[in-house]
PDB file of C-alpha atoms in Angstrom:
ATOM      1  CA  GLN A   1      -3.892  39.778  28.847  1.00  0.00           C
ATOM      2  CA  VAL A   2      -5.089  38.610  32.240  1.00  0.00           C
ATOM      3  CA  THR A   3      -7.210  35.676  33.324  1.00  0.00           C
ATOM      4  CA  LEU A   4     -10.340  36.416  35.340  1.00  0.00           C
ATOM      5  CA  VAL A   5     -12.283  33.727  37.192  1.00  0.00           C
ATOM      6  CA  GLU A   6     -15.658  34.509  38.748  1.00  0.00           C
ATOM      7  CA  SER A   7     -17.200  32.565  41.605  1.00  0.00           C
ATOM      8  CA  GLY A   8     -19.974  32.885  44.160  1.00  0.00           C
ATOM      9  CA  GLY A   9     -23.038  32.643  41.952  1.00  0.00           C
ATOM     10  CA  GLY A  10     -25.953  30.427  42.795  1.00  0.00           C
ATOM     11  CA  LEU A  11     -29.658  30.181  43.513  1.00  0.00           C
ATOM     12  CA  VAL A  12     -31.148  32.481  46.142  1.00  0.00           C
ATOM     13  CA  GLN A  13     -34.600  33.550  47.217  1.00  0.00           C
ATOM     14  CA  ALA A  14     -35.819  37.079  46.528  1.00  0.00           C
ATOM     15  CA  GLY A  15     -34.570  39.386  49.264  1.00  0.00           C
ATOM     16  CA  GLY A  16     -31.480  37.298  49.826  1.00  0.00           C
ATOM     17  CA  SER A  17     -27.837  38.135  49.282  1.00  0.00           C
ATOM     18  CA  LEU A  18     -24.769  36.858  47.460  1.00  0.00           C
ATOM     19  CA  ARG A  19     -21.139  37.873  47.197  1.00  0.00           C
ATOM     20  CA  LEU A  20     -19.440  37.359  43.867  1.00  0.00           C
ATOM     21  CA  SER A  21     -15.667  37.177  43.615  1.00  0.00           C
ATOM     22  CA  CYS A  22     -13.375  37.669  40.650  1.00  0.00           C
ATOM     23  CA  ALA A  23      -9.823  36.407  40.955  1.00  0.00           C
ATOM     24  CA  SER A  24      -7.281  37.970  38.607  1.00  0.00           C
ATOM     25  CA  SER A  25      -3.954  36.711  37.306  1.00  0.00           C
ATOM     26  CA  ALA A  26      -2.729  40.249  36.621  1.00  0.00           C
ATOM     27  CA  ARG A  27       0.876  40.825  37.576  1.00  0.00           C
ATOM     28  CA  THR A  28       0.017  44.404  38.484  1.00  0.00           C
ATOM     29  CA  PHE A  29      -3.622  44.195  39.492  1.00  0.00           C
ATOM     30  CA  SER A  30      -3.700  47.745  40.800  1.00  0.00           C
ATOM     31  CA  ASN A  31      -3.152  49.029  37.251  1.00  0.00           C
ATOM     32  CA  TYR A  32      -6.557  47.697  36.153  1.00  0.00           C
ATOM     33  CA  ALA A  33      -9.930  49.299  36.513  1.00  0.00           C
ATOM     34  CA  MET A  34     -12.466  46.560  37.249  1.00  0.00           C
ATOM     35  CA  ALA A  35     -16.151  46.147  36.489  1.00  0.00           C
ATOM     36  CA  TRP A  36     -19.093  43.785  36.630  1.00  0.00           C
ATOM     37  CA  PHE A  37     -21.555  43.297  33.774  1.00  0.00           C
ATOM     38  CA  ARG A  38     -24.529  40.974  33.491  1.00  0.00           C
ATOM     39  CA  ARG A  39     -26.561  39.379  30.737  1.00  0.00           C
ATOM     40  CA  ALA A  40     -30.101  38.191  31.325  1.00  0.00           C
ATOM     41  CA  PRO A  41     -31.673  35.618  28.991  1.00  0.00           C
ATOM     42  CA  GLY A  42     -32.490  37.178  25.626  1.00  0.00           C
ATOM     43  CA  GLU A  43     -30.843  40.492  26.501  1.00  0.00           C
ATOM     44  CA  GLU A  44     -27.585  42.284  25.778  1.00  0.00           C
ATOM     45  CA  ARG A  45     -24.763  42.476  28.260  1.00  0.00           C
ATOM     46  CA  LYS A  46     -25.362  45.425  30.581  1.00  0.00           C
ATOM     47  CA  PHE A  47     -23.199  47.434  32.950  1.00  0.00           C
ATOM     48  CA  VAL A  48     -23.610  46.735  36.660  1.00  0.00           C
ATOM     49  CA  ALA A  49     -20.746  48.328  38.582  1.00  0.00           C
ATOM     50  CA  ALA A  50     -17.177  49.566  38.193  1.00  0.00           C
ATOM     51  CA  VAL A  51     -14.349  50.514  40.518  1.00  0.00           C
ATOM     52  CA  SER A  52     -11.188  52.507  39.900  1.00  0.00           C
ATOM     53  CA  ARG A  53      -7.633  51.244  40.242  1.00  0.00           C
ATOM     54  CA  THR A  54      -7.444  52.501  43.800  1.00  0.00           C
ATOM     55  CA  GLY A  55     -10.889  51.291  44.856  1.00  0.00           C
ATOM     56  CA  GLY A  56     -12.426  54.739  44.967  1.00  0.00           C
ATOM     57  CA  THR A  57     -15.125  56.419  42.882  1.00  0.00           C
ATOM     58  CA  PRO A  58     -17.391  53.419  42.307  1.00  0.00           C
ATOM     59  CA  HIS A  59     -20.049  53.606  39.593  1.00  0.00           C
ATOM     60  CA  TYR A  60     -23.349  51.713  39.569  1.00  0.00           C
ATOM     61  CA  ALA A  61     -26.218  51.120  37.226  1.00  0.00           C
ATOM     62  CA  ASP A  62     -29.405  52.782  38.444  1.00  0.00           C
ATOM     63  CA  SER A  63     -31.075  49.396  38.764  1.00  0.00           C
ATOM     64  CA  VAL A  64     -28.625  48.238  41.454  1.00  0.00           C
ATOM     65  CA  LYS A  65     -27.794  51.433  43.353  1.00  0.00           C
ATOM     66  CA  GLY A  66     -28.282  51.000  47.073  1.00  0.00           C
ATOM     67  CA  ARG A  67     -28.273  47.209  46.786  1.00  0.00           C
ATOM     68  CA  PHE A  68     -24.944  46.239  45.196  1.00  0.00           C
ATOM     69  CA  THR A  69     -21.470  47.189  46.370  1.00  0.00           C
ATOM     70  CA  ILE A  70     -18.302  46.742  44.334  1.00  0.00           C
ATOM     71  CA  SER A  71     -14.967  46.584  46.109  1.00  0.00           C
ATOM     72  CA  ARG A  72     -11.453  45.351  45.497  1.00  0.00           C
ATOM     73  CA  ASP A  73      -8.570  43.935  47.472  1.00  0.00           C
ATOM     74  CA  ASN A  74      -5.418  44.646  45.500  1.00  0.00           C
ATOM     75  CA  ALA A  75      -3.332  42.550  47.879  1.00  0.00           C
ATOM     76  CA  LYS A  76      -5.455  39.526  46.914  1.00  0.00           C
ATOM     77  CA  ASN A  77      -5.868  40.417  43.220  1.00  0.00           C
ATOM     78  CA  THR A  78      -9.610  40.134  43.720  1.00  0.00           C
ATOM     79  CA  VAL A  79     -12.682  42.248  43.025  1.00  0.00           C
ATOM     80  CA  TYR A  80     -16.021  41.616  44.732  1.00  0.00           C
ATOM     81  CA  LEU A  81     -19.664  42.342  44.099  1.00  0.00           C
ATOM     82  CA  HIS A  82     -21.739  42.214  47.266  1.00  0.00           C
ATOM     83  CA  MET A  83     -25.418  41.962  46.405  1.00  0.00           C
ATOM     84  CA  ILE A  84     -28.279  42.367  48.871  1.00  0.00           C
ATOM     85  CA  SER A  85     -32.058  42.616  48.548  1.00  0.00           C
ATOM     86  CA  LEU A  86     -31.882  40.538  45.400  1.00  0.00           C
ATOM     87  CA  LYS A  87     -34.800  40.585  43.000  1.00  0.00           C
ATOM     88  CA  PRO A  88     -35.862  38.102  40.312  1.00  0.00           C
ATOM     89  CA  GLU A  89     -34.896  40.805  37.790  1.00  0.00           C
ATOM     90  CA  ASP A  90     -31.281  40.388  38.923  1.00  0.00           C
ATOM     91  CA  THR A  91     -31.205  36.882  37.455  1.00  0.00           C
ATOM     92  CA  ALA A  92     -28.393  36.808  34.890  1.00  0.00           C
ATOM     93  CA  VAL A  93     -24.925  35.594  34.105  1.00  0.00           C
ATOM     94  CA  TYR A  94     -22.508  37.976  35.806  1.00  0.00           C
ATOM     95  CA  TYR A  95     -19.178  38.761  34.153  1.00  0.00           C
ATOM     96  CA  CYS A  96     -16.042  40.297  35.581  1.00  0.00           C
ATOM     97  CA  ALA A  97     -14.048  42.648  33.341  1.00  0.00           C
ATOM     98  CA  ALA A  98     -10.703  44.419  33.555  1.00  0.00           C
ATOM     99  CA  THR A  99      -8.930  47.143  31.612  1.00  0.00           C
ATOM    100  CA  ILE A 100      -5.844  49.310  31.826  1.00  0.00           C
ATOM    101  CA  GLN A 101      -7.452  51.813  29.460  1.00  0.00           C
ATOM    102  CA  ARG A 102      -8.723  55.102  30.822  1.00  0.00           C
ATOM    103  CA  LEU A 103     -12.012  55.091  28.946  1.00  0.00           C
ATOM    104  CA  SER A 104     -15.711  55.062  29.820  1.00  0.00           C
ATOM    105  CA  ALA A 105     -16.270  52.666  32.699  1.00  0.00           C
ATOM    106  CA  ILE A 106     -19.804  51.690  31.692  1.00  0.00           C
ATOM    107  CA  MET A 107     -19.159  50.615  28.099  1.00  0.00           C
ATOM    108  CA  PRO A 108     -18.253  46.977  27.371  1.00  0.00           C
ATOM    109  CA  VAL A 109     -15.925  48.114  24.576  1.00  0.00           C
ATOM    110  CA  SER A 110     -13.706  49.724  27.214  1.00  0.00           C
ATOM    111  CA  TYR A 111     -12.764  46.293  28.576  1.00  0.00           C
ATOM    112  CA  ASP A 112     -10.460  43.802  26.901  1.00  0.00           C
ATOM    113  CA  ASN A 113     -10.301  41.148  29.611  1.00  0.00           C
ATOM    114  CA  TRP A 114     -13.365  39.106  30.580  1.00  0.00           C
ATOM    115  CA  GLY A 115     -14.155  36.208  32.858  1.00  0.00           C
ATOM    116  CA  GLN A 116     -16.267  33.212  31.892  1.00  0.00           C
ATOM    117  CA  GLY A 117     -19.269  34.342  33.918  1.00  0.00           C
ATOM    118  CA  THR A 118     -21.126  33.013  36.938  1.00  0.00           C
ATOM    119  CA  GLN A 119     -24.862  32.342  37.058  1.00  0.00           C
ATOM    120  CA  VAL A 120     -27.043  34.170  39.568  1.00  0.00           C
ATOM    121  CA  THR A 121     -30.643  33.005  39.835  1.00  0.00           C
ATOM    122  CA  VAL A 122     -33.131  34.750  42.121  1.00  0.00           C
ATOM    123  CA  SER A 123     -36.396  32.944  42.754  1.00  0.00           C
ATOM    124  CA  SER A 124     -39.700  34.619  43.596  1.00  0.00           C
TER     125      SER A 124
END
């Protein structure tokens, strides 16, 4: 088990940007694939982005392609989600997730370590 702590959420105007960070306690962070999910009010948790152990081959939900970028710094045990051109539809609680399993990157069941979430609110 690892502890994940998200930060960087907040209130921004539509068209603005935010960078979310997820700090991990993993002893061997590079062994974990990392992902971001989000849950809007009244909706299920949905996949946003994932990155491999090495930082290559990122995957994105269609709704965020071209606007969000996931990256990781294994030396800092941290994964990031850089978000630009934010829309009100992006408003949600954003969760960081980690797994050492080599399963589907877009399915929540593939992840067994989750952060507490950070709120992102985008105003019109």
